[in-house]
Short mmCIF file of C-alpha atoms in Angstrom, two decimals:
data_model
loop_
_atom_site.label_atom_id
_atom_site.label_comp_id
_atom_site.label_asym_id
_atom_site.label_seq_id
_atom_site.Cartn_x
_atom_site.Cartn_y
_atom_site.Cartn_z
CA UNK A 1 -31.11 154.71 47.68
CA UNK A 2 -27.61 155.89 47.80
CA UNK A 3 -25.62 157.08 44.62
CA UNK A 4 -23.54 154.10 45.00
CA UNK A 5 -25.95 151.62 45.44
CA UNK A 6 -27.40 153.54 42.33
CA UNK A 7 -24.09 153.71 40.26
CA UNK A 8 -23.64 149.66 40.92
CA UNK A 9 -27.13 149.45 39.57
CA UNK A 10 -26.37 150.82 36.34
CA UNK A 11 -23.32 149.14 35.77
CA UNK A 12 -24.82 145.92 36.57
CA UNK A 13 -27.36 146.67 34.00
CA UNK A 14 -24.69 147.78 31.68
CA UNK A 15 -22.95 144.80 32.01
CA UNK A 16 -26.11 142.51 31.65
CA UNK A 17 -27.24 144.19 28.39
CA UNK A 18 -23.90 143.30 26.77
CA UNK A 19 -23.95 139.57 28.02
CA UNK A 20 -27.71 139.18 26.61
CA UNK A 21 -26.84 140.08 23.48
CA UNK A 22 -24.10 137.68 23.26
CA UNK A 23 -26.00 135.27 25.15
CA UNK A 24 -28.95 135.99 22.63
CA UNK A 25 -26.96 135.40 19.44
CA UNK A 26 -25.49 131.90 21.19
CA UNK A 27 -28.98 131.33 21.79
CA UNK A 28 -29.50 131.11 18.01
CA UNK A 29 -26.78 128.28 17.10
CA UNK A 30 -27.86 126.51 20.40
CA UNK A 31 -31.09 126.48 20.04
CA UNK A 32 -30.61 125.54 16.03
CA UNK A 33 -29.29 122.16 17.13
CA UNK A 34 -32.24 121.72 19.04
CA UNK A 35 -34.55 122.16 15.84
CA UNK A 36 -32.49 119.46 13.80
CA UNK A 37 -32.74 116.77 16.22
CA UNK A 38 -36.85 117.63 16.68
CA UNK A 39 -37.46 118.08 12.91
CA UNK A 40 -35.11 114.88 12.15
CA UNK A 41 -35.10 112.77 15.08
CA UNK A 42 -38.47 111.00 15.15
CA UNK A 43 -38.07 110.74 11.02
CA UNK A 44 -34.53 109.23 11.55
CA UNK A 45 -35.55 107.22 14.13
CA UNK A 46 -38.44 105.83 11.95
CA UNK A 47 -35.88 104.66 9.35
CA UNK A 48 -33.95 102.92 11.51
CA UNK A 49 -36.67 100.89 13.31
CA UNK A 50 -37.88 97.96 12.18
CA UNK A 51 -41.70 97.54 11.96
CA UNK A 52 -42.80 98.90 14.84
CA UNK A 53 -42.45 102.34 14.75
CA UNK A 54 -43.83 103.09 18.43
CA UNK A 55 -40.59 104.53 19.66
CA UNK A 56 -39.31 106.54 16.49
CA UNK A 57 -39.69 109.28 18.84
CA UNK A 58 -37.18 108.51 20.95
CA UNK A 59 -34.07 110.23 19.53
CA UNK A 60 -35.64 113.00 20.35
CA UNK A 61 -37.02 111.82 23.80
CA UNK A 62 -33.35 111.40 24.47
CA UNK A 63 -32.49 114.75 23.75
CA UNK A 64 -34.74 116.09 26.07
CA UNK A 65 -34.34 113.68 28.81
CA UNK A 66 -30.37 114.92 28.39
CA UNK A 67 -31.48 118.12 29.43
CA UNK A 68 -32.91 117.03 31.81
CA UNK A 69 -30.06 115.31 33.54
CA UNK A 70 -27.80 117.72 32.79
CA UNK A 71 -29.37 120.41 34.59
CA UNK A 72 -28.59 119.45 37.81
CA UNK A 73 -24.77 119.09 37.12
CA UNK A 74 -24.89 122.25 35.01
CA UNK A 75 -25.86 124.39 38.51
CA UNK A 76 -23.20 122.79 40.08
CA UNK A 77 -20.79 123.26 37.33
CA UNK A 78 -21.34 126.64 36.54
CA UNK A 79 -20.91 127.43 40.92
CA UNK A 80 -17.75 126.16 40.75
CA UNK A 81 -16.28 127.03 37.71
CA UNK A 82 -18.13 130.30 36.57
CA UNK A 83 -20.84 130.28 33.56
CA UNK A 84 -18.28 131.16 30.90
CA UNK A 85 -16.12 127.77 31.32
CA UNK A 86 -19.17 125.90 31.96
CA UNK A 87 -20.92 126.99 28.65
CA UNK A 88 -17.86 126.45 26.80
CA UNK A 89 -16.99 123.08 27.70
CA UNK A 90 -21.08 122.43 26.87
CA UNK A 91 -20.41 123.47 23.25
CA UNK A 92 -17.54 121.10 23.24
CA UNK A 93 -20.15 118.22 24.45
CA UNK A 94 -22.53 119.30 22.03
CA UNK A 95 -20.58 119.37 19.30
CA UNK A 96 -19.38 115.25 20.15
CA UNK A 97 -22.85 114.76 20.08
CA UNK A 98 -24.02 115.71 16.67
CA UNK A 99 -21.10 114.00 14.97
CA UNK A 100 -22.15 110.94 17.27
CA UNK A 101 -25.53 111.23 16.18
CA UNK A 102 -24.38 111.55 12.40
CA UNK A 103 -22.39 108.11 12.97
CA UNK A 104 -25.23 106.23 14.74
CA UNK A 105 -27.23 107.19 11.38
CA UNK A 106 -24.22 106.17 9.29
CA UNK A 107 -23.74 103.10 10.63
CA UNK A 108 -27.29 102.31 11.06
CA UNK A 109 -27.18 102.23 14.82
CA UNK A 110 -30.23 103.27 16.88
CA UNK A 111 -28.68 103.58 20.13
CA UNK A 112 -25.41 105.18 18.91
CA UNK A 113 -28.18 107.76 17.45
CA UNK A 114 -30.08 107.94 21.10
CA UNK A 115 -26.25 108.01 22.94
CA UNK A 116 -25.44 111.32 19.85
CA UNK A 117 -28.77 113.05 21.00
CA UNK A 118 -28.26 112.94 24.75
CA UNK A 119 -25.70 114.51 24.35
CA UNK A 120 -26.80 117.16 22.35
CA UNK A 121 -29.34 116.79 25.17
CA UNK A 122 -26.58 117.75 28.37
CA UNK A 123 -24.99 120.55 26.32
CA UNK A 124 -28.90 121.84 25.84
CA UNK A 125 -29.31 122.09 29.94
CA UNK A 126 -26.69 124.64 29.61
CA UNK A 127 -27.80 126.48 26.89
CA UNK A 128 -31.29 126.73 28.50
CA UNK A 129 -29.58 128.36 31.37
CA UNK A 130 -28.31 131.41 28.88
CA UNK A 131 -31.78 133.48 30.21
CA UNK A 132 -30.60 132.92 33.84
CA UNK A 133 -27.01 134.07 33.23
CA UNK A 134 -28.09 136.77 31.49
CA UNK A 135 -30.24 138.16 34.80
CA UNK A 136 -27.45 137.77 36.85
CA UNK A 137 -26.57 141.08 37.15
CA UNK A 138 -29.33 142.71 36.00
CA UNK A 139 -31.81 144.86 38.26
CA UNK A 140 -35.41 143.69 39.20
CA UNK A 141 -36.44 146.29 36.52
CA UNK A 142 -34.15 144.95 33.75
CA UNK A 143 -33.84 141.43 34.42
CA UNK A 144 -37.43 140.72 32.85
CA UNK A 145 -36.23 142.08 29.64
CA UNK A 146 -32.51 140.18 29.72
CA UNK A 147 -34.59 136.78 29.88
CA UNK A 148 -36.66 138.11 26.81
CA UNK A 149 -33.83 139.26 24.90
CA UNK A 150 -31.57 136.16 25.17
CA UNK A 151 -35.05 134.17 24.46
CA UNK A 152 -34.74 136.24 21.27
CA UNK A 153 -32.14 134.81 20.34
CA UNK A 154 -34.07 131.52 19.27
CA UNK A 155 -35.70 133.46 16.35
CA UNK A 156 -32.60 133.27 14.55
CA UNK A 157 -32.17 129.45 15.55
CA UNK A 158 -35.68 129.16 13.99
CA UNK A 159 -34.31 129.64 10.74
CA UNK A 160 -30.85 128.58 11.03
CA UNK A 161 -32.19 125.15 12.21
CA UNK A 162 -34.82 124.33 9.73
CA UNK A 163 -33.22 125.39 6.89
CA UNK A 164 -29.57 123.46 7.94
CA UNK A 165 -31.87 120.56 7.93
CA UNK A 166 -33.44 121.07 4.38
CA UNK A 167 -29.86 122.02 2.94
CA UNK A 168 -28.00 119.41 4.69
CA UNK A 169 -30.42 116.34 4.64
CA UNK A 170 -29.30 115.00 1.44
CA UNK A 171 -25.63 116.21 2.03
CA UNK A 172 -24.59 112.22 2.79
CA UNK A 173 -26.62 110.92 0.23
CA UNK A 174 -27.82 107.88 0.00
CA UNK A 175 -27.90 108.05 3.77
CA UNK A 176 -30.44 110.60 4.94
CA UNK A 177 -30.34 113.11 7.43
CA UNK A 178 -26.79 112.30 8.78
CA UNK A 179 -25.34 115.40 7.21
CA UNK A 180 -27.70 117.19 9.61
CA UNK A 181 -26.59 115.80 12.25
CA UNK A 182 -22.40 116.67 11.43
CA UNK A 183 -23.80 120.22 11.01
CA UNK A 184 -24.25 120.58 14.83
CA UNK A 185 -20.52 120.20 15.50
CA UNK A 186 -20.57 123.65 13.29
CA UNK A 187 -23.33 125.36 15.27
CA UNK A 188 -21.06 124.11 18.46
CA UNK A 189 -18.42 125.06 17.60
CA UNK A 190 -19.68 128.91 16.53
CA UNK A 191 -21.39 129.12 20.01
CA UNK A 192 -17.89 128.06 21.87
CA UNK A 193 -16.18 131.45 20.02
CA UNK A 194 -19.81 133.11 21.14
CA UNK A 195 -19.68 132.40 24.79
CA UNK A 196 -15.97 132.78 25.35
CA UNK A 197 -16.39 136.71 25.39
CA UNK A 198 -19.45 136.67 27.83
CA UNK A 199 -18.21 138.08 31.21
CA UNK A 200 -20.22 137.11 34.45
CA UNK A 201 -18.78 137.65 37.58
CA UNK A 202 -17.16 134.09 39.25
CA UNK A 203 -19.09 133.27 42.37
CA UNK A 204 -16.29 134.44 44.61
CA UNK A 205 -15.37 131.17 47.30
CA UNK A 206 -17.30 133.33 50.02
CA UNK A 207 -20.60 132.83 47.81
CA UNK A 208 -19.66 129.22 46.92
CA UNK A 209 -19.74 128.90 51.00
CA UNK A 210 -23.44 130.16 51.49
CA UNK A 211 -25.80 128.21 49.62
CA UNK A 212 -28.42 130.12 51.70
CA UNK A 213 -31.81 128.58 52.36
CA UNK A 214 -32.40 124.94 52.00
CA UNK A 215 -33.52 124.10 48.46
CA UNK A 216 -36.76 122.07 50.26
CA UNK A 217 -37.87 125.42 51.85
CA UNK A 218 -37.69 127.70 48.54
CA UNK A 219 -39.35 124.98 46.88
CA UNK A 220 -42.37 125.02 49.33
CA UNK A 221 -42.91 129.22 48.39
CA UNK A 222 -46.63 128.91 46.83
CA UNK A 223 -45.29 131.25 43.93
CA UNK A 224 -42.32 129.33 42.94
CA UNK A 225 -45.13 126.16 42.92
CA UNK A 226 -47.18 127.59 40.59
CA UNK A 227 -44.37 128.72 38.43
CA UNK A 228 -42.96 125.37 38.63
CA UNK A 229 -46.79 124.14 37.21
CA UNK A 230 -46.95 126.54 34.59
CA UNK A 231 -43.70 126.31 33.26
CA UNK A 232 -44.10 122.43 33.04
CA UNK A 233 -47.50 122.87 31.41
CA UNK A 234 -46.28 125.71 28.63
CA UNK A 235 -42.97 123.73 27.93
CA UNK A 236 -44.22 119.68 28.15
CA UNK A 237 -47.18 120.61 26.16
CA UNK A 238 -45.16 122.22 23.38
CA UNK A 239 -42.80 119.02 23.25
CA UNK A 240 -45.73 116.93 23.68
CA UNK A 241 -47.63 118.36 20.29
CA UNK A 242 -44.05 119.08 18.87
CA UNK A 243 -42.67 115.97 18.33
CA UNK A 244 -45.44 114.02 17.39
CA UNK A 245 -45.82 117.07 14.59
CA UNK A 246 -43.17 115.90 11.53
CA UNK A 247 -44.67 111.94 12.22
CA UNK A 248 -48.43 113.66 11.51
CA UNK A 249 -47.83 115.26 8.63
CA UNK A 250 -45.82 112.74 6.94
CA UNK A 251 -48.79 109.97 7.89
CA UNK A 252 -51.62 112.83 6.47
CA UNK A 253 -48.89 112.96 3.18
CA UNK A 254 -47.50 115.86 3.69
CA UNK A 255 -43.18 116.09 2.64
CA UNK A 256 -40.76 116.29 4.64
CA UNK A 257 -39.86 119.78 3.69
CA UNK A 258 -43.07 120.61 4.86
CA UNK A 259 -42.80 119.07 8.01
CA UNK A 260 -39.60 121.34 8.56
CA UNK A 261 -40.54 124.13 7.46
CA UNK A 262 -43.92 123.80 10.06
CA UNK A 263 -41.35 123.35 12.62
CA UNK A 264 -39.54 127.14 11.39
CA UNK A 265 -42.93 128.42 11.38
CA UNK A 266 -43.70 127.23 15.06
CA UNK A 267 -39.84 128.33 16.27
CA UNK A 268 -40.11 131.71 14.89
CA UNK A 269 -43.61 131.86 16.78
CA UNK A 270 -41.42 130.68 19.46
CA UNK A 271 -39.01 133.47 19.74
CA UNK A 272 -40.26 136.63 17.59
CA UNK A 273 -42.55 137.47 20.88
CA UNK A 274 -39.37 137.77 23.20
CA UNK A 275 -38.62 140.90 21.95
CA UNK A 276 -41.55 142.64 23.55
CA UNK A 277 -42.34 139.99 26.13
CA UNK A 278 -40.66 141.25 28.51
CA UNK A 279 -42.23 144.69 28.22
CA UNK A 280 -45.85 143.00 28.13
CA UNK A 281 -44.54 141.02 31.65
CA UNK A 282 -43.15 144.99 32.77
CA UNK A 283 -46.72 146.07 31.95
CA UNK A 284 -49.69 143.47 32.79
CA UNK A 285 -47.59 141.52 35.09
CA UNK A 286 -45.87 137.93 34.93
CA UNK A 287 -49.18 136.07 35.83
CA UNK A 288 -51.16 137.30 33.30
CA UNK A 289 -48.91 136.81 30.59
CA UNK A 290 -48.73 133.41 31.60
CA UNK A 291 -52.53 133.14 31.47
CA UNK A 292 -52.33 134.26 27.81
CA UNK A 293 -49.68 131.69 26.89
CA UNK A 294 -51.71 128.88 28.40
CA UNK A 295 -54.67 130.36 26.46
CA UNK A 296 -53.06 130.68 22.75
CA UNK A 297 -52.00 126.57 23.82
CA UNK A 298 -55.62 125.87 23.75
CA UNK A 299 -56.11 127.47 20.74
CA UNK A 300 -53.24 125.68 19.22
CA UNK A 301 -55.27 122.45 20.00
CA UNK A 302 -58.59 123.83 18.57
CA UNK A 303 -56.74 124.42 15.34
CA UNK A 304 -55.16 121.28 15.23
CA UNK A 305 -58.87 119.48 15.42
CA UNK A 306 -59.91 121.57 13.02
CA UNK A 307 -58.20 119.45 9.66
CA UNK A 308 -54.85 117.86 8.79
CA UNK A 309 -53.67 120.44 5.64
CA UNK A 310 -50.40 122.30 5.33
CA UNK A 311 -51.83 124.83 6.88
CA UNK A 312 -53.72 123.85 9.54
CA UNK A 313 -50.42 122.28 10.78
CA UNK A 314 -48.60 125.63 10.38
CA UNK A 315 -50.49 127.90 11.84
CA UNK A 316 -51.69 125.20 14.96
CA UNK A 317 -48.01 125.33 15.18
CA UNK A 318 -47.31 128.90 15.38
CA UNK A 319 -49.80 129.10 18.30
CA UNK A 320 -48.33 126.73 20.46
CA UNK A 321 -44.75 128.78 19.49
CA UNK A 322 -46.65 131.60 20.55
CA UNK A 323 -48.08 129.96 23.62
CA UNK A 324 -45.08 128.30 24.95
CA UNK A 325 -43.11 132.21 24.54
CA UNK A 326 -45.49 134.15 26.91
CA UNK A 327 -46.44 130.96 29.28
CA UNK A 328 -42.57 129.75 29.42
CA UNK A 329 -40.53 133.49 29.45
CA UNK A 330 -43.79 134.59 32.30
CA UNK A 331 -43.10 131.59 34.32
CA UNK A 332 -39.14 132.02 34.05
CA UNK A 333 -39.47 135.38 35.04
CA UNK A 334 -41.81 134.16 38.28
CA UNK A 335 -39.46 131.69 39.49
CA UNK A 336 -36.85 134.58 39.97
CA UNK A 337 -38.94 136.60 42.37
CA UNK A 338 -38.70 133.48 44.80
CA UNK A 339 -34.88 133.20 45.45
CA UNK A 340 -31.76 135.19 46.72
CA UNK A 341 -28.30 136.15 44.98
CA UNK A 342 -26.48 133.33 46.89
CA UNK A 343 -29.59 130.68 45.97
CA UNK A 344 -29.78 131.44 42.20
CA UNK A 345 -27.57 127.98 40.40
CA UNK A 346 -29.43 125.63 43.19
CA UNK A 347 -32.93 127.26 42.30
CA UNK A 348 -32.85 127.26 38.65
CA UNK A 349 -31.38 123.78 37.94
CA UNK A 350 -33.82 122.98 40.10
CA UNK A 351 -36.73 124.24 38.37
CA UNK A 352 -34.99 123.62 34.73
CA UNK A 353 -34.65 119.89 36.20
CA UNK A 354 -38.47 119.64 37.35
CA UNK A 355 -39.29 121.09 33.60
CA UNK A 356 -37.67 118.98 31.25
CA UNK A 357 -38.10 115.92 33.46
CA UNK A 358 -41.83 116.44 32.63
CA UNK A 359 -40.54 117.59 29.25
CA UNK A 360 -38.61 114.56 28.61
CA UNK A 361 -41.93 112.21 29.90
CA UNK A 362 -44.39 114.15 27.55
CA UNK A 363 -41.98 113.42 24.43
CA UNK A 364 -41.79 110.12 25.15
CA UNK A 365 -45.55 109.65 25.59
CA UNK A 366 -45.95 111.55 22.36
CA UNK A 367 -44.88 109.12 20.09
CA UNK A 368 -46.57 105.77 22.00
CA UNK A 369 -49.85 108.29 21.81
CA UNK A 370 -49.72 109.07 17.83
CA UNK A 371 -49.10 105.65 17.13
CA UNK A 372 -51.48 104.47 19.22
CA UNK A 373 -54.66 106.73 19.35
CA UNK A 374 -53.87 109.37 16.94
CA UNK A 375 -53.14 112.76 15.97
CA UNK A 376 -56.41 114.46 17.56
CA UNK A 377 -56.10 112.57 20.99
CA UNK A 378 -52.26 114.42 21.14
CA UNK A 379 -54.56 117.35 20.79
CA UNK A 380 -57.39 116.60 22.77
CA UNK A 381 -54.76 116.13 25.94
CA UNK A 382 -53.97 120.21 25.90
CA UNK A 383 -57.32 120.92 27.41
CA UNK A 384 -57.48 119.26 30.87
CA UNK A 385 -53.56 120.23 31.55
CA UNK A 386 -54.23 124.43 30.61
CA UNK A 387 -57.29 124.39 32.70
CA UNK A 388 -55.08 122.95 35.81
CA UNK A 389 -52.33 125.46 35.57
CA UNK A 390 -54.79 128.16 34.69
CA UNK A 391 -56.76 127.66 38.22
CA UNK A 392 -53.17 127.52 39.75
CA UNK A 393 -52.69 130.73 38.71
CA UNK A 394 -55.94 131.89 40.16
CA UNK A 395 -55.39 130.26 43.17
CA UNK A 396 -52.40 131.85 43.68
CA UNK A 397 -53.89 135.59 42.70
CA UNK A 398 -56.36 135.05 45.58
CA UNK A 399 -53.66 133.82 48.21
CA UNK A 400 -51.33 136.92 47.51
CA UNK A 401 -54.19 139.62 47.59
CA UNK A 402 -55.30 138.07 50.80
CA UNK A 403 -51.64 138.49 52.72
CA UNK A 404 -51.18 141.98 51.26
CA UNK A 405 -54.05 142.73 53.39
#
């Protein structure tokens, strides 16, 4: 390696380290709004239904299945316009969404609420994209530990979220929960200031001209399949046991303070891993990390079929956090060994668009599921999906030791 080629290393590094921390701390007011509209959506939703309650759910179906139309656009956005303007004008959308939300709840409106948390939904596809932007100047060896350090980010949002919800709730009183709701206009707005100092390089119109290899023939890489798997698995199983969480526990009599403070517990366990995960991925490899994520998801389920107290919801809940953190950040971190420079938007709205389609289906399902068949069949449903991505992951450990031969 030449001392330039080593010099532009380090400074890309440099410059990477200073836009995941910024990146890491917008991480924790975007993913805060996320946490209101799971804690509150399905418990808003339920208030505003009539008597059937099958699709209380859906507000926060909605959100999800935002971001996972938005992802798409947000890859071509962000190519043409640079991540900084793109992320900006996605606080802007998110904030129009909360105080949407708040008015559908206001004005008793369910689908002014579903309209408010799509859009919190599209601003989310951008925020998800924080651990990409954050790589994109970073070296092979570094850019492991950028994704875990903007994950990071979330453990703050796993506080800030849960606990705007429990001092907001009542803010509108008599009408519940819509204060929440105006409170993500704040978090927007405090992420706009956030991202408007991150500095990633425009994709110059030379880059914007080579889209390099067709999106159907990175897509076909066996590695980028399985990450594709696993990263579905970690992420739709968390939504699916996630949402359906705050309905349990208020059917089993549990408050709702409790059911949002079981969804701090399970953020935290979310995001306190990411600042070593991407050390542990350094060390034992991305697969294997993975492997352990999709194993501490099976554990989560054991738990869950083990009673319905406080505390068997918390701490099933902190294991799927935990879970989704080393089986979501290890399959993030696979899908970037499968791409070039020039292919990076296409390929990760792609895969963020494969994952929270699936995402959005398994929140939907979760709520028809609960009401229908109950709390343990939610749980029951981790087993046969773990198993599947877990002999993915073998089968792909066998494929590449037999070509390195």
């Amino acid at each position: 390696m030449t001392v330039q080629a080593q010099l532009n290393i380090e400074a890309g590094d440099r410059l990477a380290r200073r836009n995941a921390l910024l990146l890491a701390v917008a991480q924790s007011v975007g993913g805060a709004t996320a946490s209101i509209v799971v804690a509150l959506g399905g418990l808003a939703g339920h208030e505003l239904l009539g008597s059937d309650k099958s699709f209380a759910t859906l507000p926060v179906t909605f959100f999800v299945l935002g971001t996972a139309c938005g992802t798409l656009p947000a890859g071509y956005i962000m190519r043409h316009l640079g991540r900084r303007n793109a992320y900006m004008g996605a606080a802007v959308l998110g904030g129009l969404g909360g105080l949407l939300a708040c008015l559908g709840i206001i004005q008793a409106s369910f689908v002014t609420l579903l309209i408010g948390t799509m859009g919190c939904g599209i601003a989310g596809a951008f925020v998800q994209s924080y651990r990409f932007a954050a790589a994109d100047t970073a070296s092979d060896a570094f850019r492991p530990k950028a994704i875990s350090w903007v994950m990071a980010g979330g453990l703050i949002a796993g506080i800030v979220g849960p606990q705007t919800v429990i001092a907001t709730k009542d803010m509108l009183a008599p009408i519940m929960f819509a204060g929440s709701f105006a409170a993500i206009a704040v978090l927007n707005t405090i992420g706009f200031c956030l991202v408007f100092f991150v500095r990633i390089p425009k994709p110059t119109a030379e880059e914007r001209a080579v889209s390099g290899r067709p999106i159907l023939t990175i897509i076909r890489q066996e590695r980028f399949i399985v990450a594709v798997a696993c990263g579905i698995g970690s992420y739709a199983l968390m939504s699916f046991v996630m949402t359906a969480t705050p309905l349990a526990m208020i059917a089993c009599g549990h408050t709702q303070t409790d059911a949002a403070l079981a969804i701090q517990w399970h953020v935290l366990a979310m995001y306190i891993p990411s600042f070593f995960t991407g050390s542990l991925i350094a060390r034992f490899g991305k697969s294997r990390i993975v492997a352990l994520g999709l194993t501490l998801l099976v554990g989560c389920g054991i738990v869950a079929l083990s009673g319905v107290a406080v505390e068997d919801f918390w701490f099933a809940l902190i294991l799927l956090g935990l879970g989704w953190n080393f089986g979501f950040i290890g399959a993030t971190s696979m899908v970037t060994d499968t791409y070039r420079p020039e292919e990076r938007t296409k390929v990760q709205a792609t895969n963020d668009f494969l994952v929270f389609g699936f995402v959005a289906m398994a929140s939907f399902a979760s709520g028809n599921v609960l009401n229908d068949y109950g709390w343990q069949t939610i749980n029951w449903m981790l087993f046969p999906v773990v198993a599947f991505c877990l002999a993915l992951l073998v089968w792909l450990a066998i494929r590449e030791r037999r070509a390195s031969f």
